[in-house]
């Protein structure tokens, strides 16, 4: 490929590799998604039919509405504090929060207690969130990171956020585990490779279930920091609800994937132009949150959480006053959110709550009788 056909970020990544050597996968992912100038999320609105992918809140208003009811119930369990920080990580277009706040408005004391804190890297999406949410008349603050949100009673939400956090990868070779990296390969193309020297003590840090890995196996992980931060905030009278795709148990496998224009793409083909994600390891996330004193509920398949929170009843109520065309759409959205396998989000997506130990049981995580 000629220099001038490359994306500006690819040229930058090649410069960095030429200067400093092969680049760890996590660093590559970080640049692709959040480079301040060329990062995927910084330069566009990726959501919806005209974008690259669709998320649960964009599928149906029912999703956000159930989250709103969940928040209000958790706030009551927290003792109905007069001020509660509702924090959302990566709110996208603000759709989930708008649906949630609308549904929770009936609980007037709750609505009056809310201050919104939104963590968003994209100026473009921040603007969409502002337009979407200002009608609620709430105080809203935007931050670059969760660490910037002041302490105090909080309910934290994250839908399809953790999967965008950079993931590290290691590859098993006959002399041990090596870092997986991005370098320049045959035909002068970006290519995956392995770091030269094995990591001596790496195997001992792995979850027991993956220690006997065959050669060429790949193990992925994210730093503990996000689980620790969520656990730290939740354990003193708060809760976090994390919804994302991933696995309930730590395991082996390369899940780094690129999506552009609603189809899978090569993660190295057009840095900064495609969404890059990797599955969430819910076992690892829960362990880090619990290690700091929070209690985890789940992970549950998303369908179970939505059924427990009453999505069937909600759909029936909406359908009862809808035209037959709209009723068919509600039915389709319900199937998309709850169907198992490849047909829907119901099974691949999981929900994990991280909460103060005093908030037990938590709505949605205990099956209703
Ligand atoms: N929750 C939304 C959007 C999911 S897409 C939905 O379900 O529709 C991921 C979101 O996280 C986007 O808003 C993106 O801009 C934001 N984001 C990604 N990485 C981020 C980071 N490191 N810091 C803050 N926001 C980030």
mmCIF file of N, CA and C in Angstrom, residues 172-277:
data_model
loop_
_atom_site.group_PDB
_atom_site.id
_atom_site.type_symbol
_atom_site.label_atom_id
_atom_site.label_comp_id
_atom_site.label_asym_id
_atom_site.label_seq_id
_atom_site.Cartn_x
_atom_site.Cartn_y
_atom_site.Cartn_z
ATOM 1 N N UNK A 172 1.313 -18.712 23.975
ATOM 2 C CA UNK A 172 2.127 -19.790 24.539
ATOM 3 C C UNK A 172 3.035 -20.370 23.455
ATOM 4 N N UNK A 173 4.318 -20.422 23.735
ATOM 5 C CA UNK A 173 5.276 -21.075 22.819
ATOM 6 C C UNK A 173 6.001 -22.160 23.603
ATOM 7 N N UNK A 174 6.840 -22.965 22.922
ATOM 8 C CA UNK A 174 7.443 -24.079 23.675
ATOM 9 C C UNK A 174 8.401 -23.614 24.771
ATOM 10 N N UNK A 175 8.876 -22.377 24.682
ATOM 11 C CA UNK A 175 9.749 -21.887 25.752
ATOM 12 C C UNK A 175 8.995 -20.986 26.743
ATOM 13 N N UNK A 176 7.672 -20.980 26.680
ATOM 14 C CA UNK A 176 6.908 -20.190 27.660
ATOM 15 C C UNK A 176 5.968 -19.198 26.989
ATOM 16 N N UNK A 177 5.393 -18.302 27.796
ATOM 17 C CA UNK A 177 4.440 -17.307 27.294
ATOM 18 C C UNK A 177 5.170 -16.054 26.824
ATOM 19 N N UNK A 178 4.737 -15.558 25.663
ATOM 20 C CA UNK A 178 5.308 -14.331 25.109
ATOM 21 C C UNK A 178 4.207 -13.290 24.951
ATOM 22 N N UNK A 179 4.602 -12.048 24.991
ATOM 23 C CA UNK A 179 3.652 -10.978 24.710
ATOM 24 C C UNK A 179 3.242 -11.036 23.237
ATOM 25 N N UNK A 180 1.934 -10.850 22.934
ATOM 26 C CA UNK A 180 1.519 -10.752 21.528
ATOM 27 C C UNK A 180 1.624 -9.285 21.112
ATOM 28 N N UNK A 181 2.175 -9.078 19.940
ATOM 29 C CA UNK A 181 2.501 -7.707 19.515
ATOM 30 C C UNK A 181 2.047 -7.457 18.080
ATOM 31 N N UNK A 182 2.081 -6.194 17.676
ATOM 32 C CA UNK A 182 1.841 -5.813 16.287
ATOM 33 C C UNK A 182 3.159 -5.291 15.728
ATOM 34 N N UNK A 183 3.546 -5.829 14.560
ATOM 35 C CA UNK A 183 4.787 -5.383 13.918
ATOM 36 C C UNK A 183 4.568 -5.242 12.427
ATOM 37 N N UNK A 184 5.665 -5.078 11.708
ATOM 38 C CA UNK A 184 5.581 -4.990 10.247
ATOM 39 C C UNK A 184 6.041 -6.332 9.685
ATOM 40 N N UNK A 185 5.199 -6.959 8.843
ATOM 41 C CA UNK A 185 5.527 -8.300 8.344
ATOM 42 C C UNK A 185 5.713 -8.331 6.845
ATOM 43 N N UNK A 186 5.428 -9.513 6.283
ATOM 44 C CA UNK A 186 5.590 -9.736 4.851
ATOM 45 C C UNK A 186 4.780 -8.707 4.069
ATOM 46 N N UNK A 187 5.343 -8.252 2.961
ATOM 47 C CA UNK A 187 4.634 -7.302 2.112
ATOM 48 C C UNK A 187 4.492 -5.952 2.788
ATOM 49 N N UNK A 188 5.297 -5.687 3.813
ATOM 50 C CA UNK A 188 5.278 -4.402 4.508
ATOM 51 C C UNK A 188 3.924 -4.108 5.168
ATOM 52 N N UNK A 189 3.213 -5.171 5.551
ATOM 53 C CA UNK A 189 1.884 -4.983 6.175
ATOM 54 C C UNK A 189 1.981 -5.086 7.691
ATOM 55 N N UNK A 190 1.051 -4.412 8.376
ATOM 56 C CA UNK A 190 0.945 -4.616 9.824
ATOM 57 C C UNK A 190 0.581 -6.072 10.065
ATOM 58 N N UNK A 191 1.223 -6.698 11.040
ATOM 59 C CA UNK A 191 0.946 -8.106 11.274
ATOM 60 C C UNK A 191 1.107 -8.439 12.760
ATOM 61 N N UNK A 192 0.409 -9.492 13.224
ATOM 62 C CA UNK A 192 0.588 -9.922 14.615
ATOM 63 C C UNK A 192 1.858 -10.749 14.737
ATOM 64 N N UNK A 193 2.561 -10.603 15.843
ATOM 65 C CA UNK A 193 3.757 -11.396 16.099
ATOM 66 C C UNK A 193 3.891 -11.651 17.587
ATOM 67 N N UNK A 194 5.014 -12.219 17.992
ATOM 68 C CA UNK A 194 5.239 -12.432 19.424
ATOM 69 C C UNK A 194 6.522 -11.741 19.848
ATOM 70 N N UNK A 195 6.522 -11.216 21.051
ATOM 71 C CA UNK A 195 7.715 -10.590 21.611
ATOM 72 C C UNK A 195 8.844 -11.618 21.705
ATOM 73 N N UNK A 196 10.105 -11.170 21.646
ATOM 74 C CA UNK A 196 11.221 -12.109 21.521
ATOM 75 C C UNK A 196 11.405 -12.998 22.749
ATOM 76 N N UNK A 197 11.439 -12.394 23.918
ATOM 77 C CA UNK A 197 11.771 -13.166 25.118
ATOM 78 C C UNK A 197 10.524 -13.622 25.854
ATOM 79 N N UNK A 198 10.503 -14.870 26.331
ATOM 80 C CA UNK A 198 9.342 -15.314 27.124
ATOM 81 C C UNK A 198 9.294 -14.580 28.458
ATOM 82 N N UNK A 199 8.056 -14.502 29.019
ATOM 83 C CA UNK A 199 7.897 -13.906 30.352
ATOM 84 C C UNK A 199 8.082 -15.013 31.379
ATOM 85 N N UNK A 200 9.094 -14.892 32.187
ATOM 86 C CA UNK A 200 9.491 -15.996 33.083
ATOM 87 C C UNK A 200 8.394 -16.404 34.067
ATOM 88 N N UNK A 201 7.827 -15.451 34.772
ATOM 89 C CA UNK A 201 6.900 -15.814 35.866
ATOM 90 C C UNK A 201 5.433 -15.751 35.435
ATOM 91 N N UNK A 202 5.188 -15.597 34.143
ATOM 92 C CA UNK A 202 3.823 -15.305 33.706
ATOM 93 C C UNK A 202 2.837 -16.423 34.050
ATOM 94 N N UNK A 203 3.257 -17.692 33.807
ATOM 95 C CA UNK A 203 2.317 -18.802 33.977
ATOM 96 C C UNK A 203 1.728 -18.846 35.395
ATOM 97 N N UNK A 204 2.556 -18.520 36.369
ATOM 98 C CA UNK A 204 2.099 -18.584 37.765
ATOM 99 C C UNK A 204 0.993 -17.565 38.045
ATOM 100 N N UNK A 205 0.888 -16.522 37.218
ATOM 101 C CA UNK A 205 -0.140 -15.503 37.457
ATOM 102 C C UNK A 205 -1.473 -15.870 36.785
ATOM 103 N N UNK A 206 -1.491 -16.942 35.988
ATOM 104 C CA UNK A 206 -2.703 -17.273 35.227
ATOM 105 C C UNK A 206 -3.734 -17.993 36.097
ATOM 106 N N UNK A 207 -5.022 -17.849 35.741
ATOM 107 C CA UNK A 207 -6.036 -18.626 36.449
ATOM 108 C C UNK A 207 -5.715 -20.122 36.257
ATOM 109 N N UNK A 208 -5.902 -20.943 37.310
ATOM 110 C CA UNK A 208 -5.531 -22.359 37.238
ATOM 111 C C UNK A 208 -6.082 -23.059 36.002
ATOM 112 N N UNK A 209 -7.310 -22.727 35.595
ATOM 113 C CA UNK A 209 -7.957 -23.446 34.485
ATOM 114 C C UNK A 209 -7.203 -23.285 33.162
ATOM 115 N N UNK A 210 -6.364 -22.293 33.021
ATOM 116 C CA UNK A 210 -5.716 -22.099 31.709
ATOM 117 C C UNK A 210 -4.199 -22.356 31.768
ATOM 118 N N UNK A 211 -3.719 -22.883 32.891
ATOM 119 C CA UNK A 211 -2.259 -23.064 33.009
ATOM 120 C C UNK A 211 -1.710 -24.159 32.108
ATOM 121 N N UNK A 212 -2.518 -25.167 31.805
ATOM 122 C CA UNK A 212 -2.039 -26.268 30.942
ATOM 123 C C UNK A 212 -2.351 -25.962 29.479
ATOM 124 N N UNK A 213 -2.040 -24.786 29.014
ATOM 125 C CA UNK A 213 -2.445 -24.388 27.663
ATOM 126 C C UNK A 213 -1.566 -25.056 26.605
ATOM 127 N N UNK A 214 -2.167 -25.443 25.475
ATOM 128 C CA UNK A 214 -1.371 -25.998 24.370
ATOM 129 C C UNK A 214 -0.574 -24.898 23.670
ATOM 130 N N UNK A 215 0.401 -25.309 22.872
ATOM 131 C CA UNK A 215 1.209 -24.322 22.156
ATOM 132 C C UNK A 215 0.326 -23.486 21.223
ATOM 133 N N UNK A 216 0.663 -22.236 21.077
ATOM 134 C CA UNK A 216 -0.053 -21.248 20.262
ATOM 135 C C UNK A 216 -1.348 -20.746 20.892
ATOM 136 N N UNK A 217 -1.679 -21.245 22.083
ATOM 137 C CA UNK A 217 -2.869 -20.714 22.770
ATOM 138 C C UNK A 217 -2.644 -19.232 23.080
ATOM 139 N N UNK A 218 -3.764 -18.506 23.104
ATOM 140 C CA UNK A 218 -3.704 -17.074 23.423
ATOM 141 C C UNK A 218 -4.486 -16.818 24.707
ATOM 142 N N UNK A 219 -3.911 -16.044 25.610
ATOM 143 C CA UNK A 219 -4.627 -15.632 26.817
ATOM 144 C C UNK A 219 -4.751 -14.111 26.808
ATOM 145 N N UNK A 220 -5.938 -13.632 27.159
ATOM 146 C CA UNK A 220 -6.198 -12.170 27.162
ATOM 147 C C UNK A 220 -6.526 -11.704 28.573
ATOM 148 N N UNK A 221 -6.134 -10.488 28.881
ATOM 149 C CA UNK A 221 -6.539 -9.915 30.170
ATOM 150 C C UNK A 221 -6.528 -8.396 30.101
ATOM 151 N N UNK A 222 -7.307 -7.837 30.993
ATOM 152 C CA UNK A 222 -7.269 -6.385 31.177
ATOM 153 C C UNK A 222 -6.701 -6.105 32.555
ATOM 154 N N UNK A 223 -6.136 -4.928 32.748
ATOM 155 C CA UNK A 223 -5.624 -4.602 34.075
ATOM 156 C C UNK A 223 -6.751 -4.655 35.106
ATOM 157 N N UNK A 224 -6.381 -4.950 36.358
ATOM 158 C CA UNK A 224 -7.348 -5.035 37.449
ATOM 159 C C UNK A 224 -7.988 -3.700 37.797
ATOM 160 N N UNK A 225 -7.419 -2.608 37.286
ATOM 161 C CA UNK A 225 -7.800 -1.295 37.806
ATOM 162 C C UNK A 225 -9.295 -1.016 37.710
ATOM 163 N N UNK A 226 -9.946 -1.407 36.617
ATOM 164 C CA UNK A 226 -11.366 -1.066 36.481
ATOM 165 C C UNK A 226 -12.204 -1.817 37.524
ATOM 166 N N UNK A 227 -11.905 -3.102 37.742
ATOM 167 C CA UNK A 227 -12.634 -3.878 38.759
ATOM 168 C C UNK A 227 -12.403 -3.317 40.155
ATOM 169 N N UNK A 228 -11.171 -2.918 40.411
ATOM 170 C CA UNK A 228 -10.834 -2.359 41.731
ATOM 171 C C UNK A 228 -11.563 -1.033 41.953
ATOM 172 N N UNK A 229 -11.568 -0.195 40.919
ATOM 173 C CA UNK A 229 -12.236 1.107 41.054
ATOM 174 C C UNK A 229 -13.738 0.948 41.266
ATOM 175 N N UNK A 230 -14.338 0.032 40.497
ATOM 176 C CA UNK A 230 -15.779 -0.186 40.649
ATOM 177 C C UNK A 230 -16.072 -0.757 42.037
ATOM 178 N N UNK A 231 -15.257 -1.714 42.451
ATOM 179 C CA UNK A 231 -15.444 -2.331 43.766
ATOM 180 C C UNK A 231 -15.291 -1.314 44.877
ATOM 181 N N UNK A 232 -14.298 -0.466 44.737
ATOM 182 C CA UNK A 232 -14.000 0.565 45.733
ATOM 183 C C UNK A 232 -15.182 1.513 45.903
ATOM 184 N N UNK A 233 -15.787 1.929 44.777
ATOM 185 C CA UNK A 233 -16.920 2.857 44.868
ATOM 186 C C UNK A 233 -18.166 2.165 45.369
ATOM 187 N N UNK A 234 -18.346 0.898 44.935
ATOM 188 C CA UNK A 234 -19.579 0.197 45.298
ATOM 189 C C UNK A 234 -19.597 -0.189 46.772
ATOM 190 N N UNK A 235 -18.451 -0.519 47.330
ATOM 191 C CA UNK A 235 -18.461 -1.167 48.653
ATOM 192 C C UNK A 235 -18.923 -0.240 49.777
ATOM 193 N N UNK A 236 -18.909 1.073 49.513
ATOM 194 C CA UNK A 236 -19.383 1.966 50.563
ATOM 195 C C UNK A 236 -20.742 2.539 50.182
ATOM 196 N N UNK A 237 -21.734 1.680 50.078
ATOM 197 C CA UNK A 237 -23.101 2.139 49.852
ATOM 198 C C UNK A 237 -23.423 2.457 48.414
ATOM 199 N N UNK A 238 -22.954 1.665 47.484
ATOM 200 C CA UNK A 238 -23.295 1.912 46.085
ATOM 201 C C UNK A 238 -23.405 0.618 45.304
ATOM 202 N N UNK A 239 -23.607 0.758 43.991
ATOM 203 C CA UNK A 239 -23.700 -0.430 43.142
ATOM 204 C C UNK A 239 -23.330 -0.067 41.708
ATOM 205 N N UNK A 240 -22.824 -1.056 40.999
ATOM 206 C CA UNK A 240 -22.509 -0.878 39.580
ATOM 207 C C UNK A 240 -23.163 -2.009 38.798
ATOM 208 N N UNK A 241 -23.668 -1.679 37.611
ATOM 209 C CA UNK A 241 -24.249 -2.702 36.747
ATOM 210 C C UNK A 241 -23.472 -2.697 35.436
ATOM 211 N N UNK A 242 -22.824 -3.826 35.160
ATOM 212 C CA UNK A 242 -21.966 -3.934 33.989
ATOM 213 C C UNK A 242 -22.618 -4.907 33.011
ATOM 214 N N UNK A 243 -22.905 -4.440 31.801
ATOM 215 C CA UNK A 243 -23.489 -5.321 30.790
ATOM 216 C C UNK A 243 -22.579 -5.294 29.574
ATOM 217 N N UNK A 244 -22.221 -6.493 29.107
ATOM 218 C CA UNK A 244 -21.271 -6.535 27.992
ATOM 219 C C UNK A 244 -21.226 -7.951 27.451
ATOM 220 N N UNK A 245 -20.569 -8.136 26.308
ATOM 221 C CA UNK A 245 -20.419 -9.513 25.876
ATOM 222 C C UNK A 245 -19.106 -10.066 26.367
ATOM 223 N N UNK A 246 -19.156 -11.350 26.694
ATOM 224 C CA UNK A 246 -17.964 -11.941 27.255
ATOM 225 C C UNK A 246 -18.263 -13.287 27.856
ATOM 226 N N UNK A 247 -17.292 -13.795 28.636
ATOM 227 C CA UNK A 247 -17.436 -15.128 29.210
ATOM 228 C C UNK A 247 -17.484 -15.057 30.734
ATOM 229 N N UNK A 248 -18.273 -15.982 31.316
ATOM 230 C CA UNK A 248 -18.448 -16.009 32.768
ATOM 231 C C UNK A 248 -17.212 -16.530 33.468
ATOM 232 N N UNK A 249 -16.454 -17.399 32.780
ATOM 233 C CA UNK A 249 -15.253 -18.000 33.372
ATOM 234 C C UNK A 249 -14.047 -17.615 32.537
ATOM 235 N N UNK A 250 -12.920 -17.367 33.198
ATOM 236 C CA UNK A 250 -11.688 -17.051 32.469
ATOM 237 C C UNK A 250 -11.331 -18.229 31.560
ATOM 238 N N UNK A 251 -10.869 -17.927 30.358
ATOM 239 C CA UNK A 251 -10.526 -19.013 29.430
ATOM 240 C C UNK A 251 -9.491 -18.567 28.426
ATOM 241 N N UNK A 252 -9.155 -19.476 27.518
ATOM 242 C CA UNK A 252 -8.179 -19.167 26.478
ATOM 243 C C UNK A 252 -8.894 -18.674 25.237
ATOM 244 N N UNK A 253 -8.173 -17.995 24.353
ATOM 245 C CA UNK A 253 -8.746 -17.656 23.048
ATOM 246 C C UNK A 253 -8.549 -16.193 22.698
ATOM 247 N N UNK A 254 -8.444 -15.956 21.405
ATOM 248 C CA UNK A 254 -8.277 -14.605 20.871
ATOM 249 C C UNK A 254 -9.656 -14.061 20.536
ATOM 250 N N UNK A 255 -10.133 -13.060 21.251
ATOM 251 C CA UNK A 255 -11.467 -12.516 20.947
ATOM 252 C C UNK A 255 -11.394 -11.102 20.389
ATOM 253 N N UNK A 256 -10.163 -10.634 20.123
ATOM 254 C CA UNK A 256 -10.024 -9.280 19.560
ATOM 255 C C UNK A 256 -10.724 -9.254 18.207
ATOM 256 N N UNK A 257 -11.657 -8.345 18.042
ATOM 257 C CA UNK A 257 -12.358 -8.304 16.763
ATOM 258 C C UNK A 257 -12.621 -6.871 16.329
ATOM 259 N N UNK A 258 -12.684 -6.703 15.015
ATOM 260 C CA UNK A 258 -12.983 -5.389 14.452
ATOM 261 C C UNK A 258 -14.337 -5.470 13.773
ATOM 262 N N UNK A 259 -15.119 -4.402 13.921
ATOM 263 C CA UNK A 259 -16.412 -4.329 13.240
ATOM 264 C C UNK A 259 -16.505 -2.984 12.537
ATOM 265 N N UNK A 260 -16.840 -3.043 11.260
ATOM 266 C CA UNK A 260 -17.074 -1.812 10.510
ATOM 267 C C UNK A 260 -18.284 -2.046 9.623
ATOM 268 N N UNK A 261 -19.158 -1.055 9.571
ATOM 269 C CA UNK A 261 -20.340 -1.158 8.712
ATOM 270 C C UNK A 261 -21.114 -2.463 8.959
ATOM 271 N N UNK A 262 -21.332 -2.786 10.247
ATOM 272 C CA UNK A 262 -22.138 -3.935 10.665
ATOM 273 C C UNK A 262 -21.570 -5.284 10.216
ATOM 274 N N UNK A 263 -20.244 -5.354 9.912
ATOM 275 C CA UNK A 263 -19.650 -6.643 9.534
ATOM 276 C C UNK A 263 -18.272 -6.769 10.172
ATOM 277 N N UNK A 264 -17.833 -8.017 10.373
ATOM 278 C CA UNK A 264 -16.500 -8.222 10.933
ATOM 279 C C UNK A 264 -15.445 -7.764 9.933
ATOM 280 N N UNK A 265 -14.345 -7.208 10.461
ATOM 281 C CA UNK A 265 -13.272 -6.719 9.598
ATOM 282 C C UNK A 265 -11.940 -7.186 10.182
ATOM 283 N N UNK A 266 -10.861 -7.027 9.420
ATOM 284 C CA UNK A 266 -9.523 -7.384 9.886
ATOM 285 C C UNK A 266 -9.061 -6.294 10.871
ATOM 286 N N UNK A 267 -8.716 -6.671 12.124
ATOM 287 C CA UNK A 267 -8.355 -5.655 13.127
ATOM 288 C C UNK A 267 -7.140 -4.811 12.733
ATOM 289 N N UNK A 268 -6.318 -5.305 11.787
ATOM 290 C CA UNK A 268 -5.122 -4.553 11.419
ATOM 291 C C UNK A 268 -5.290 -3.779 10.111
ATOM 292 N N UNK A 269 -6.444 -3.948 9.455
ATOM 293 C CA UNK A 269 -6.584 -3.402 8.092
ATOM 294 C C UNK A 269 -6.658 -1.878 8.051
ATOM 295 N N UNK A 270 -7.384 -1.278 8.951
ATOM 296 C CA UNK A 270 -7.582 0.175 8.852
ATOM 297 C C UNK A 270 -7.625 0.777 10.256
ATOM 298 N N UNK A 271 -6.459 0.899 10.898
ATOM 299 C CA UNK A 271 -6.433 1.380 12.285
ATOM 300 C C UNK A 271 -7.168 2.710 12.445
ATOM 301 N N UNK A 272 -8.051 2.766 13.433
ATOM 302 C CA UNK A 272 -8.774 4.008 13.702
ATOM 303 C C UNK A 272 -10.067 4.133 12.901
ATOM 304 N N UNK A 273 -10.280 3.224 11.943
ATOM 305 C CA UNK A 273 -11.482 3.334 11.097
ATOM 306 C C UNK A 273 -12.527 2.284 11.437
ATOM 307 N N UNK A 274 -12.171 1.314 12.274
ATOM 308 C CA UNK A 274 -13.115 0.255 12.644
ATOM 309 C C UNK A 274 -13.172 0.169 14.158
ATOM 310 N N UNK A 275 -14.301 -0.316 14.689
ATOM 311 C CA UNK A 275 -14.409 -0.534 16.127
ATOM 312 C C UNK A 275 -13.577 -1.765 16.479
ATOM 313 N N UNK A 276 -12.855 -1.696 17.562
ATOM 314 C CA UNK A 276 -12.073 -2.843 18.037
ATOM 315 C C UNK A 276 -12.574 -3.186 19.427
ATOM 316 N N UNK A 277 -12.882 -4.463 19.650
ATOM 317 C CA UNK A 277 -13.332 -4.859 20.984
ATOM 318 C C UNK A 277 -12.743 -6.225 21.320
#
